[in-house]
């Protein structure tokens, strides 16, 4: 019934507004069968009128402009969302054409990006003025802010009108956080103030030199100012000269040539001045708003506030030395020899960072360009001594190379001489991974193989990949950080950026394919080679699995809490930063929306006006107890008061827990689960099941940081009062020993606090195993699990019994339904009553088989089979039927355009001639009933009528109800 889905969507919006005060302006949208509530865009009724924009322009001193892409002057017209305007300007076109690949020119544009992929490249400079120039993924309006009040006005306007807000400084952004389709953009690049002090007097206990810089100050300009001081000083910046220091750099952590000496840029931050999501201008430091201060130091670019200025530590200037090394096709055509040179270089990377060096290198096909090795405070002779083992190995292997070195009086002199400018205007995807000391020491050969994969990820690609690498250890001088950066950066050796070019004009399908190559081929190769590493939020794939853990590790839960406190309405959005799990960009990269069908969202009973999903998610719900009314005493004695259920769903990150839960309980189909993100901490769902059973389902995030927390600080909370543990093993896991160790740790906690819990072990993703080998692989993995379980029992002195039930599962076949049906079957209260009722009905209507399905999941709750029905040779037919019926329901959803949570059919019939007849009908509020019968029209019609009459006897499945007396003596129409 399509209207039911409409009620569901409308019912969620008021609930959202309790959490999001401005959400009365959220725009309902449906995309790929899912429901969303979106930000407001041009063409929506909520889009501000011309008068509102004029008032905003006045408030910001006339600095509000309609944004035109940088290439617009080369076209006769710009076809923008506000209308089509004439734009051709020969002089401006010549300027854009000449400078489009230049970083500084790009930084000075109102909203351009250095890397153009995330603008959609729909208006590049051209020699064909008659071509098409459209907005792409740029914002509609830009505030070129000159004062902090201008920024406040922009934040307030976006919040009050529910607009997507983008904060843009230089556009030096690999992954699209500085742009957004249809957004209001605030440009902070004009904030260029720089003020040095010899002695910092603010809070935090630091009394050395400091510098306060505006949001728009770039790295090279800041270093020039630092060098001009008397005496000259050093300050942390990025390696690239055009990067804005106070914005995304420090908020993402920030690394550069001084990282070996002083840690991340965020480690040197002393104070921020910001505009918050509520429009308040305030200071954040160790005394004032310390939680926000901590989050701004590496917790995510653009996620918590708009930075107006930051105060950073300064350090005395030092002499420096630099060395350049090249191995390339000019020197050798021997590919194997080239890679031996790369292997030797990387083999000594731990030595380099342990000596306090910073190293920048570029690696492409037959080209290793290291420019430079940097030694701050070192002479050239000292540098050559550090590099000598590498050069000796080159010579011994016959690897040809060229090299040059130089000493400098200051780091500034080295920076200007040896660091090269980067290009702009290119289209590409960016990933990356940090390799730790341990990874390099133990897995250097695997890392080199991963590099080969990054450079040549697939033979059919028009463009091959590349790597930009950085050798540094943020823990060399700063082993403990008070910033929000990932703790693993304190044991780092090599942070390597993976690059994958994307052709301009690529189709959406091509882009999806290349994103898959980046995530699941290039980056995956590096992740596997570096199991002790992490990712860097400013230069990493935002669509990688477990981005929360990869970017922040154990710091993420606190960052999420701070995000919810300081920006509860989601005013600030930058992809894959804290708090963005509930947001999604839909409609081919355009609209930013809240998903109303996330697996984490509690199930809403649209028939109960008092249902409050927010309170359901937070409370431990008790099952409702049926009102037994006048039920006969013999039946009443069989009905037990339902007990509170707590089901733990656990397993390592990426094992497939969220996918299976979404398929079973949230009406996903298998292919749609690929867009699901990782579970963050504990995702608590109260799944209403059969009216009188609520599954208290705890989907526990499997990232190491969360697992450690469950087993320590949350041990009692997580493992007390558990009825069922469902532990999921990924059959594809490369680290089985670690998986087993985690499983045993979970057993230890479970037996301590819930010794009677039943344990289900799901060996998952079995579809990845060849069919003929599956049984053997499954048997061997179960044997290993049982062995580890027995070793735990013997080693711990545990005297109880562990009831372990294994299943082989896959989201691509009925095995998932078989496992979950068994789990649910054990949890259903009053099962004997249900079975008795089904048997009576089956005998009455002369059926061969009855299957009772739960409404949402289509799991088989109970069944009855006649003697004739037992002749059916298909053992897993119930699970197959579950799968078929659920897909039938979802097909109707797609055909009718109704949400997948809506009820789309009340009756399905099939008559197979002289073989059999069947029908599936809506039975009670919470169930469907399938009936399989011998052929015959009279029997078929009689059975349908009897099932309608029998509904009254099954009303107890919906919760409080009166079960009729004379149980088992049902009246009905006898088949003739």
Coordinates of C-alpha atoms in Angstrom, one line a residue, residues 175-719:
X175 CA 38.9 15.2 -2.1
X176 CA 36.2 17.9 -2.7
X177 CA 35.6 19.3 0.8
X178 CA 36.0 22.9 -0.5
X179 CA 33.1 22.6 -2.9
X180 CA 29.5 21.4 -3.0
X181 CA 26.8 21.6 -5.6
X182 CA 24.3 24.4 -5.1
X183 CA 25.9 25.6 -1.8
X184 CA 26.5 28.9 -0.2
X185 CA 30.3 29.3 -0.1
X186 CA 32.3 31.4 2.4
X187 CA 35.7 32.4 1.1
X188 CA 38.2 33.2 3.9
X189 CA 41.2 33.8 1.7
X190 CA 41.3 37.6 2.4
X191 CA 42.2 36.9 6.1
X192 CA 45.9 37.6 5.6
X193 CA 47.0 39.1 9.0
X194 CA 50.3 37.8 10.5
X195 CA 51.5 38.8 13.9
X196 CA 54.6 37.4 15.6
X197 CA 55.4 37.6 19.3
X198 CA 58.7 36.6 21.1
X199 CA 56.9 35.3 24.2
X200 CA 53.5 33.8 24.2
X201 CA 51.5 34.8 27.3
X202 CA 48.3 32.8 26.7
X203 CA 47.2 29.6 28.5
X204 CA 48.7 26.2 28.2
X205 CA 52.1 26.7 29.9
X206 CA 54.0 27.5 26.8
X207 CA 56.2 30.7 26.9
X208 CA 58.2 30.5 23.6
X209 CA 57.7 32.5 20.4
X210 CA 54.4 32.3 18.6
X211 CA 52.6 33.7 15.5
X212 CA 48.9 34.4 14.9
X213 CA 47.8 34.1 11.3
X214 CA 44.5 34.7 9.5
X215 CA 42.6 31.9 7.9
X216 CA 43.9 32.8 4.4
X217 CA 47.6 32.8 5.0
X218 CA 49.5 30.3 2.8
X219 CA 52.6 28.3 3.7
X220 CA 55.3 30.0 1.6
X221 CA 54.0 33.5 2.5
X222 CA 54.1 32.6 6.2
X223 CA 57.7 31.1 5.9
X224 CA 58.8 34.3 4.2
X225 CA 57.4 36.4 7.1
X226 CA 59.1 34.1 9.6
X227 CA 62.4 34.4 7.8
X228 CA 62.1 38.2 7.9
X229 CA 61.9 38.3 11.7
X230 CA 64.9 39.4 13.6
X231 CA 66.2 36.9 14.4
X232 CA 64.6 34.6 11.8
X233 CA 62.3 31.8 13.1
X234 CA 60.7 28.6 11.8
X235 CA 57.0 27.8 11.9
X236 CA 55.2 24.6 10.9
X237 CA 53.6 24.6 7.4
X238 CA 52.8 22.0 4.8
X239 CA 55.3 21.0 2.2
X240 CA 53.3 22.6 -0.6
X241 CA 53.8 26.4 -0.7
X242 CA 50.2 27.3 -1.5
X243 CA 48.5 25.4 1.2
X244 CA 46.5 27.5 3.7
X245 CA 47.9 26.9 7.1
X246 CA 45.1 28.0 9.5
X247 CA 42.2 26.1 7.8
X248 CA 42.1 22.5 6.6
X249 CA 45.8 21.9 7.2
X250 CA 45.8 22.2 11.0
X251 CA 42.3 20.9 11.3
X252 CA 43.3 17.7 9.5
X253 CA 46.6 17.4 11.5
X254 CA 49.1 18.8 9.0
X255 CA 52.5 17.4 8.1
X256 CA 55.5 19.2 6.6
X257 CA 59.3 19.5 6.7
X258 CA 59.4 20.3 10.4
X259 CA 57.3 17.2 11.4
X260 CA 60.4 15.2 12.6
X261 CA 61.3 18.1 14.9
X262 CA 57.9 19.2 16.2
X263 CA 55.2 16.7 15.3
X264 CA 52.1 17.6 13.3
X265 CA 51.0 21.2 12.7
X266 CA 48.2 20.6 15.1
X267 CA 50.7 19.8 17.8
X268 CA 52.0 23.4 17.6
X269 CA 48.6 25.1 17.8
X270 CA 48.0 27.3 20.9
X271 CA 44.7 29.0 20.3
X272 CA 41.9 29.4 17.7
X273 CA 39.4 32.1 17.0
X274 CA 36.4 30.6 15.3
X275 CA 32.8 31.1 14.3
X276 CA 30.7 28.2 15.6
X277 CA 27.7 26.5 14.0
X278 CA 25.4 28.7 16.2
X279 CA 27.0 31.8 14.8
X280 CA 29.0 32.6 17.9
X281 CA 32.5 34.1 17.6
X282 CA 34.7 32.7 20.3
X283 CA 38.2 31.6 21.3
X284 CA 39.2 28.0 21.8
X285 CA 42.3 27.1 23.7
X286 CA 43.4 25.0 26.7
X287 CA 41.4 27.2 29.1
X288 CA 38.4 28.4 26.9
X289 CA 36.3 25.7 25.2
X290 CA 39.0 23.1 25.6
X291 CA 37.0 20.3 24.0
X292 CA 36.5 22.3 20.8
X293 CA 40.2 23.3 20.9
X294 CA 41.2 19.7 21.0
X295 CA 38.9 18.7 18.2
X296 CA 40.2 21.6 16.0
X297 CA 43.7 20.1 16.3
X298 CA 43.4 17.4 13.7
X299 CA 39.8 16.3 14.3
X300 CA 38.6 17.0 10.8
X301 CA 38.8 19.9 8.3
X302 CA 35.7 22.1 8.2
X303 CA 33.9 19.8 10.6
X304 CA 33.6 21.8 13.9
X305 CA 33.7 25.6 13.1
X306 CA 35.0 28.2 10.7
X307 CA 38.5 29.1 11.7
X308 CA 39.2 32.9 11.6
X309 CA 42.8 32.7 13.0
X310 CA 45.1 30.3 14.7
X311 CA 48.1 30.9 17.0
X312 CA 51.1 28.6 16.4
X313 CA 54.4 28.0 18.1
X314 CA 57.6 29.3 16.4
X315 CA 61.1 27.9 16.7
X316 CA 64.6 29.2 16.2
X317 CA 65.9 29.0 12.6
X318 CA 68.6 26.4 11.9
X319 CA 71.0 25.5 9.2
X320 CA 69.8 22.7 6.9
X321 CA 71.0 20.3 4.2
X322 CA 69.2 18.7 1.3
X323 CA 69.9 15.9 -1.1
X324 CA 68.1 15.0 -4.4
X325 CA 68.1 11.5 -5.9
X326 CA 66.7 10.2 -9.2
X327 CA 66.3 6.7 -10.6
X328 CA 64.4 6.8 -13.9
X329 CA 64.1 5.6 -17.5
X330 CA 66.8 8.0 -18.6
X331 CA 69.3 6.1 -16.5
X332 CA 67.9 2.5 -17.0
X333 CA 65.4 0.7 -19.1
X334 CA 65.6 -2.4 -16.9
X335 CA 62.3 -2.5 -15.0
X336 CA 63.4 -5.2 -12.6
X337 CA 66.5 -3.2 -11.7
X338 CA 64.4 0.0 -11.3
X339 CA 62.2 -1.7 -8.7
X340 CA 65.3 -3.1 -6.9
X341 CA 66.3 0.5 -6.5
X342 CA 62.9 1.5 -5.1
X343 CA 63.1 -1.5 -2.8
X344 CA 66.5 -0.5 -1.4
X345 CA 65.4 3.2 -1.0
X346 CA 62.3 2.2 1.0
X347 CA 64.2 -0.5 2.9
X348 CA 66.2 2.2 4.7
X349 CA 63.2 4.5 5.4
X350 CA 63.1 3.6 9.0
X351 CA 66.8 4.7 9.3
X352 CA 66.0 8.0 7.7
X353 CA 63.1 8.9 10.0
X354 CA 65.0 7.7 13.0
X355 CA 67.7 10.1 12.1
X356 CA 65.2 12.9 12.1
X357 CA 65.0 13.3 8.3
X358 CA 62.0 14.5 6.2
X359 CA 61.9 13.0 2.7
X360 CA 59.6 13.8 -0.2
X361 CA 59.4 11.5 -3.2
X362 CA 57.4 10.9 -6.3
X363 CA 57.0 7.4 -7.7
X364 CA 55.5 6.7 -11.2
X365 CA 56.2 4.1 -13.8
X366 CA 60.0 3.9 -14.2
X367 CA 60.5 7.2 -12.3
X368 CA 61.6 7.6 -8.7
X369 CA 62.2 11.3 -7.9
X370 CA 63.3 12.1 -4.4
X371 CA 63.4 15.8 -3.9
X372 CA 64.5 16.3 -1.3
X373 CA 65.9 14.5 1.7
X374 CA 65.8 17.2 4.3
X375 CA 68.0 17.3 7.4
X376 CA 67.3 20.3 9.6
X377 CA 70.2 21.2 11.8
X378 CA 72.4 18.9 9.9
X379 CA 75.4 19.4 7.6
X380 CA 75.7 17.8 4.1
X381 CA 78.4 15.5 5.4
X382 CA 76.0 14.2 8.1
X383 CA 73.3 13.7 5.6
X384 CA 75.6 11.7 3.3
X385 CA 76.6 9.5 6.2
X386 CA 72.9 8.7 6.9
X387 CA 72.3 7.9 3.2
X388 CA 75.5 6.0 2.6
X389 CA 74.0 2.4 3.3
X390 CA 71.4 3.1 0.6
X391 CA 73.9 4.4 -1.9
X392 CA 76.2 1.4 -1.2
X393 CA 73.3 -1.0 -1.9
X394 CA 72.5 0.9 -5.1
X395 CA 76.1 0.4 -6.2
X396 CA 76.3 -3.2 -5.2
X397 CA 73.1 -4.0 -7.2
X398 CA 74.2 -1.9 -10.2
X399 CA 71.2 0.5 -9.8
X400 CA 72.0 3.7 -11.8
X401 CA 71.1 6.9 -10.1
X402 CA 72.0 10.6 -10.1
X403 CA 72.3 12.7 -7.0
X404 CA 73.2 16.2 -5.8
X405 CA 73.3 17.8 -2.4
X406 CA 73.6 21.2 -0.8
X407 CA 73.9 23.0 2.5
X408 CA 71.8 26.0 3.5
X409 CA 72.1 28.7 6.2
X410 CA 68.4 28.4 7.0
X411 CA 65.4 26.1 6.3
X412 CA 63.8 29.0 4.4
X413 CA 66.7 29.0 1.9
X414 CA 66.4 25.2 1.5
X415 CA 62.6 25.5 1.1
X416 CA 62.8 28.0 -1.7
X417 CA 65.6 26.2 -3.5
X418 CA 64.6 22.5 -3.3
X419 CA 60.8 22.3 -2.9
X420 CA 58.9 22.4 -6.2
X421 CA 55.5 23.9 -6.9
X422 CA 52.7 21.6 -7.7
X423 CA 50.3 21.8 -10.5
X424 CA 46.5 22.6 -10.6
X425 CA 43.7 22.0 -13.0
X426 CA 44.1 18.2 -13.1
X427 CA 41.3 15.7 -12.6
X428 CA 42.1 12.7 -10.4
X429 CA 41.2 10.6 -7.4
X430 CA 43.4 10.5 -4.3
X431 CA 43.9 7.9 -1.6
X432 CA 46.7 7.1 0.7
X433 CA 48.1 5.1 3.6
X434 CA 50.7 5.5 6.4
X435 CA 53.2 2.6 6.9
X436 CA 54.5 2.3 10.4
X437 CA 58.0 1.4 11.6
X438 CA 56.8 -2.1 12.1
X439 CA 55.3 -2.4 8.6
X440 CA 58.5 -1.2 7.0
X441 CA 60.7 -3.5 9.1
X442 CA 58.6 -6.6 8.5
X443 CA 56.7 -6.1 5.2
X444 CA 59.0 -4.0 2.9
X445 CA 58.7 -6.4 0.1
X446 CA 54.9 -6.4 0.4
X447 CA 54.9 -2.6 0.5
X448 CA 56.9 -2.5 -2.8
X449 CA 54.4 -4.9 -4.4
X450 CA 51.6 -2.6 -3.2
X451 CA 53.4 0.3 -4.8
X452 CA 53.5 -1.6 -8.1
X453 CA 49.7 -2.2 -7.8
X454 CA 49.1 1.5 -7.2
X455 CA 51.1 2.4 -10.3
X456 CA 49.5 -0.3 -12.5
X457 CA 46.2 -1.1 -10.9
X458 CA 44.6 -2.5 -14.0
X459 CA 45.9 -3.1 -17.5
X460 CA 42.9 -1.6 -19.4
X461 CA 43.0 1.8 -17.8
X462 CA 43.9 4.7 -20.1
X463 CA 45.9 6.3 -17.3
X464 CA 48.1 4.6 -14.7
X465 CA 48.5 5.6 -11.1
X466 CA 51.2 7.2 -9.1
X467 CA 52.5 7.9 -5.6
X468 CA 53.5 11.0 -3.7
X469 CA 55.4 9.8 -0.6
X470 CA 56.5 11.5 2.6
X471 CA 58.9 9.9 5.0
X472 CA 58.5 11.3 8.5
X473 CA 57.8 10.2 12.0
X474 CA 55.5 12.6 14.0
X475 CA 56.6 10.8 17.1
X476 CA 60.3 11.3 16.6
X477 CA 60.2 14.4 18.9
X478 CA 56.6 14.3 20.0
X479 CA 55.8 10.7 21.0
X480 CA 52.7 11.8 22.9
X481 CA 50.3 14.3 21.4
X482 CA 47.6 16.4 22.9
X483 CA 45.9 16.7 19.5
X484 CA 43.0 14.7 18.0
X485 CA 45.3 13.1 15.3
X486 CA 45.5 9.3 15.0
X487 CA 47.8 7.9 17.7
X488 CA 49.5 5.7 15.0
X489 CA 51.1 8.8 13.5
X490 CA 53.5 8.7 16.5
X491 CA 55.1 5.5 15.0
X492 CA 55.0 6.5 11.4
X493 CA 57.6 6.1 8.6
X494 CA 56.0 6.6 5.2
X495 CA 52.8 8.4 4.4
X496 CA 52.2 7.6 0.7
X497 CA 49.4 9.3 -1.4
X498 CA 47.9 7.1 -4.1
X499 CA 46.9 9.0 -7.3
X500 CA 44.5 7.8 -10.0
X501 CA 43.9 10.2 -13.0
X502 CA 40.3 10.5 -14.2
X503 CA 39.6 11.6 -17.8
X504 CA 37.8 14.9 -18.2
X505 CA 34.3 14.1 -19.3
X506 CA 34.2 10.6 -17.8
X507 CA 30.7 9.1 -17.4
X508 CA 29.2 8.4 -14.0
X509 CA 29.8 4.7 -14.6
X510 CA 33.5 5.3 -15.4
X511 CA 33.8 7.4 -12.3
X512 CA 32.2 4.6 -10.2
X513 CA 34.6 2.1 -11.7
X514 CA 37.7 4.3 -11.0
X515 CA 36.6 5.0 -7.5
X516 CA 36.3 1.2 -7.0
X517 CA 39.9 0.8 -8.4
X518 CA 41.2 3.4 -5.9
X519 CA 39.4 2.0 -2.9
X520 CA 39.5 -1.7 -3.5
X521 CA 42.7 -2.1 -5.6
X522 CA 45.2 0.6 -5.0
X523 CA 44.4 1.6 -1.4
X524 CA 43.5 -2.0 -0.5
X525 CA 46.9 -3.2 -1.6
X526 CA 48.6 -0.6 0.7
X527 CA 46.3 -1.4 3.6
X528 CA 47.1 -5.1 3.4
X529 CA 50.8 -4.3 3.2
X530 CA 50.6 -2.0 6.2
X531 CA 48.4 -3.6 8.8
X532 CA 49.8 -1.3 11.5
X533 CA 49.2 1.9 9.6
X534 CA 46.4 4.4 9.3
X535 CA 45.1 7.1 6.8
X536 CA 45.4 10.9 6.8
X537 CA 42.1 12.7 6.5
X538 CA 43.4 15.5 4.3
X539 CA 45.0 13.2 1.7
X540 CA 43.0 9.9 1.9
X541 CA 40.1 8.2 0.2
X542 CA 36.9 9.5 1.8
X543 CA 35.0 6.4 0.6
X544 CA 37.3 3.8 2.1
X545 CA 35.8 1.3 4.5
X546 CA 36.2 2.1 8.2
X547 CA 37.3 5.6 7.5
X548 CA 36.5 6.6 11.1
X549 CA 39.0 4.1 12.5
X550 CA 41.5 4.7 9.7
X551 CA 41.5 8.5 10.1
X552 CA 41.3 8.8 13.9
X553 CA 41.4 5.4 15.6
X554 CA 40.6 5.6 19.3
X555 CA 40.0 9.3 19.2
X556 CA 36.9 9.0 17.1
X557 CA 34.2 8.4 19.7
X558 CA 35.2 11.6 21.6
X559 CA 35.3 13.6 18.3
X560 CA 31.8 12.3 17.5
X561 CA 30.6 13.5 20.9
X562 CA 32.1 16.9 20.4
X563 CA 30.6 17.2 16.9
X564 CA 27.1 16.5 18.2
X565 CA 27.6 19.0 21.0
X566 CA 28.9 21.9 18.9
X567 CA 27.0 21.3 15.6
X568 CA 23.9 19.3 16.4
X569 CA 22.1 20.6 13.2
X570 CA 24.8 19.5 10.8
X571 CA 25.6 23.1 9.6
X572 CA 29.1 22.0 8.7
X573 CA 29.6 19.1 6.3
X574 CA 32.8 17.8 4.9
X575 CA 32.8 14.3 3.6
X576 CA 34.0 11.5 6.0
X577 CA 34.6 13.7 9.0
X578 CA 33.0 13.2 12.4
X579 CA 29.2 13.0 12.4
X580 CA 28.7 12.7 8.7
X581 CA 27.6 9.0 8.9
X582 CA 23.9 10.1 8.6
X583 CA 24.5 12.3 5.6
X584 CA 24.7 11.3 2.0
X585 CA 25.2 13.1 -1.3
X586 CA 22.6 11.7 -3.7
X587 CA 21.3 12.3 -7.3
X588 CA 24.7 11.9 -8.9
X589 CA 26.8 13.9 -6.5
X590 CA 24.4 16.9 -6.1
X591 CA 22.0 17.1 -3.1
X592 CA 23.3 16.7 0.5
X593 CA 20.6 14.8 2.5
X594 CA 19.9 13.0 5.7
X595 CA 19.1 9.3 5.0
X596 CA 15.8 8.2 6.5
X597 CA 16.5 4.6 5.8
X598 CA 19.9 4.1 7.4
X599 CA 20.3 0.7 9.0
X600 CA 21.1 2.5 12.3
X601 CA 17.7 4.2 12.3
X602 CA 15.2 2.5 14.6
X603 CA 12.2 0.9 13.1
X604 CA 9.1 3.1 13.3
X605 CA 5.7 1.6 13.8
X606 CA 3.5 4.0 11.8
X607 CA 0.4 2.5 13.3
X608 CA 1.4 3.7 16.8
X609 CA 1.3 7.5 17.1
X610 CA 3.2 7.3 20.4
X611 CA 6.3 5.6 18.9
X612 CA 9.4 7.8 19.4
X613 CA 12.4 6.4 17.5
X614 CA 14.8 8.7 19.4
X615 CA 13.7 7.3 22.8
X616 CA 13.6 3.8 21.4
X617 CA 17.2 4.1 20.3
X618 CA 18.4 5.2 23.7
X619 CA 16.3 3.1 26.1
X620 CA 16.6 -0.6 26.9
X621 CA 13.1 -1.7 26.0
X622 CA 11.3 -4.5 27.7
X623 CA 9.1 -6.9 25.7
X624 CA 5.4 -6.3 26.1
X625 CA 3.5 -9.0 28.0
X626 CA 0.3 -10.2 26.3
X627 CA -3.0 -9.6 28.0
X628 CA -4.0 -13.2 28.5
X629 CA -7.6 -12.4 29.0
X630 CA -9.9 -15.5 29.2
X631 CA -7.3 -17.8 27.7
X632 CA -7.8 -21.4 29.0
X633 CA -5.5 -22.3 31.9
X634 CA -3.8 -25.1 30.0
X635 CA -2.7 -22.8 27.2
X636 CA -2.0 -19.9 29.6
X637 CA 0.5 -22.1 31.5
X638 CA 2.4 -22.6 28.3
X639 CA 2.8 -18.9 27.6
X640 CA 5.8 -17.6 29.5
X641 CA 6.4 -13.9 30.2
X642 CA 8.9 -12.8 27.6
X643 CA 12.3 -11.8 29.1
X644 CA 14.4 -9.0 28.0
X645 CA 16.6 -10.0 25.1
X646 CA 20.1 -8.6 24.4
X647 CA 21.7 -9.8 21.2
X648 CA 25.3 -8.9 20.5
X649 CA 26.4 -8.8 16.9
X650 CA 30.1 -8.8 16.9
X651 CA 33.1 -9.4 14.6
X652 CA 36.1 -7.6 13.2
X653 CA 35.5 -4.5 11.0
X654 CA 34.6 -5.4 7.5
X655 CA 33.3 -8.9 8.3
X656 CA 29.9 -8.1 7.0
X657 CA 27.8 -7.5 10.1
X658 CA 26.0 -4.4 9.0
X659 CA 25.3 -5.8 5.5
X660 CA 23.6 -8.9 6.9
X661 CA 21.7 -6.9 9.5
X662 CA 20.5 -4.5 6.8
X663 CA 19.3 -7.3 4.5
X664 CA 17.4 -9.1 7.3
X665 CA 15.9 -6.2 9.1
X666 CA 16.1 -3.1 6.9
X667 CA 14.9 -4.4 3.5
X668 CA 18.2 -3.9 1.7
X669 CA 19.1 -6.1 -1.2
X670 CA 22.6 -7.5 -1.4
X671 CA 24.1 -5.2 -4.0
X672 CA 22.8 -2.1 -2.1
X673 CA 24.9 -3.0 1.0
X674 CA 28.1 -1.9 -0.8
X675 CA 27.3 1.7 0.1
X676 CA 27.0 1.0 3.8
X677 CA 29.6 2.6 6.0
X678 CA 31.2 0.9 9.0
X679 CA 29.4 0.7 12.3
X680 CA 30.6 3.3 14.7
X681 CA 30.9 2.1 18.3
X682 CA 27.6 0.4 19.2
X683 CA 24.6 0.8 17.0
X684 CA 21.6 -0.1 19.2
X685 CA 18.4 -1.2 17.4
X686 CA 15.2 -2.3 19.0
X687 CA 13.7 -4.4 16.3
X688 CA 10.0 -5.0 16.9
X689 CA 9.3 -8.6 16.1
X690 CA 5.9 -10.3 16.3
X691 CA 4.5 -7.6 18.4
X692 CA 5.4 -9.2 21.7
X693 CA 9.2 -9.6 21.1
X694 CA 11.6 -6.7 20.8
X695 CA 15.1 -7.8 19.8
X696 CA 17.5 -5.6 21.7
X697 CA 20.1 -5.9 19.0
X698 CA 23.6 -4.4 19.6
X699 CA 25.6 -4.1 16.4
X700 CA 29.1 -3.5 17.7
X701 CA 31.7 -1.8 15.5
X702 CA 34.6 -4.0 14.9
X703 CA 37.4 -1.5 14.6
X704 CA 40.3 -2.2 17.0
X705 CA 39.8 0.9 19.0
X706 CA 36.2 0.0 19.7
X707 CA 36.9 -3.6 20.5
X708 CA 39.5 -2.6 23.0
X709 CA 36.9 -0.3 24.6
X710 CA 34.3 -3.0 24.8
X711 CA 36.7 -5.3 26.5
X712 CA 38.0 -2.7 29.0
X713 CA 36.0 0.4 29.9
X714 CA 32.6 -0.9 28.7
X715 CA 33.1 -4.5 29.6
X716 CA 30.3 -4.8 32.2
X717 CA 27.9 -2.6 30.1
X718 CA 28.4 -4.5 26.9
X719 CA 28.5 -8.1 28.1

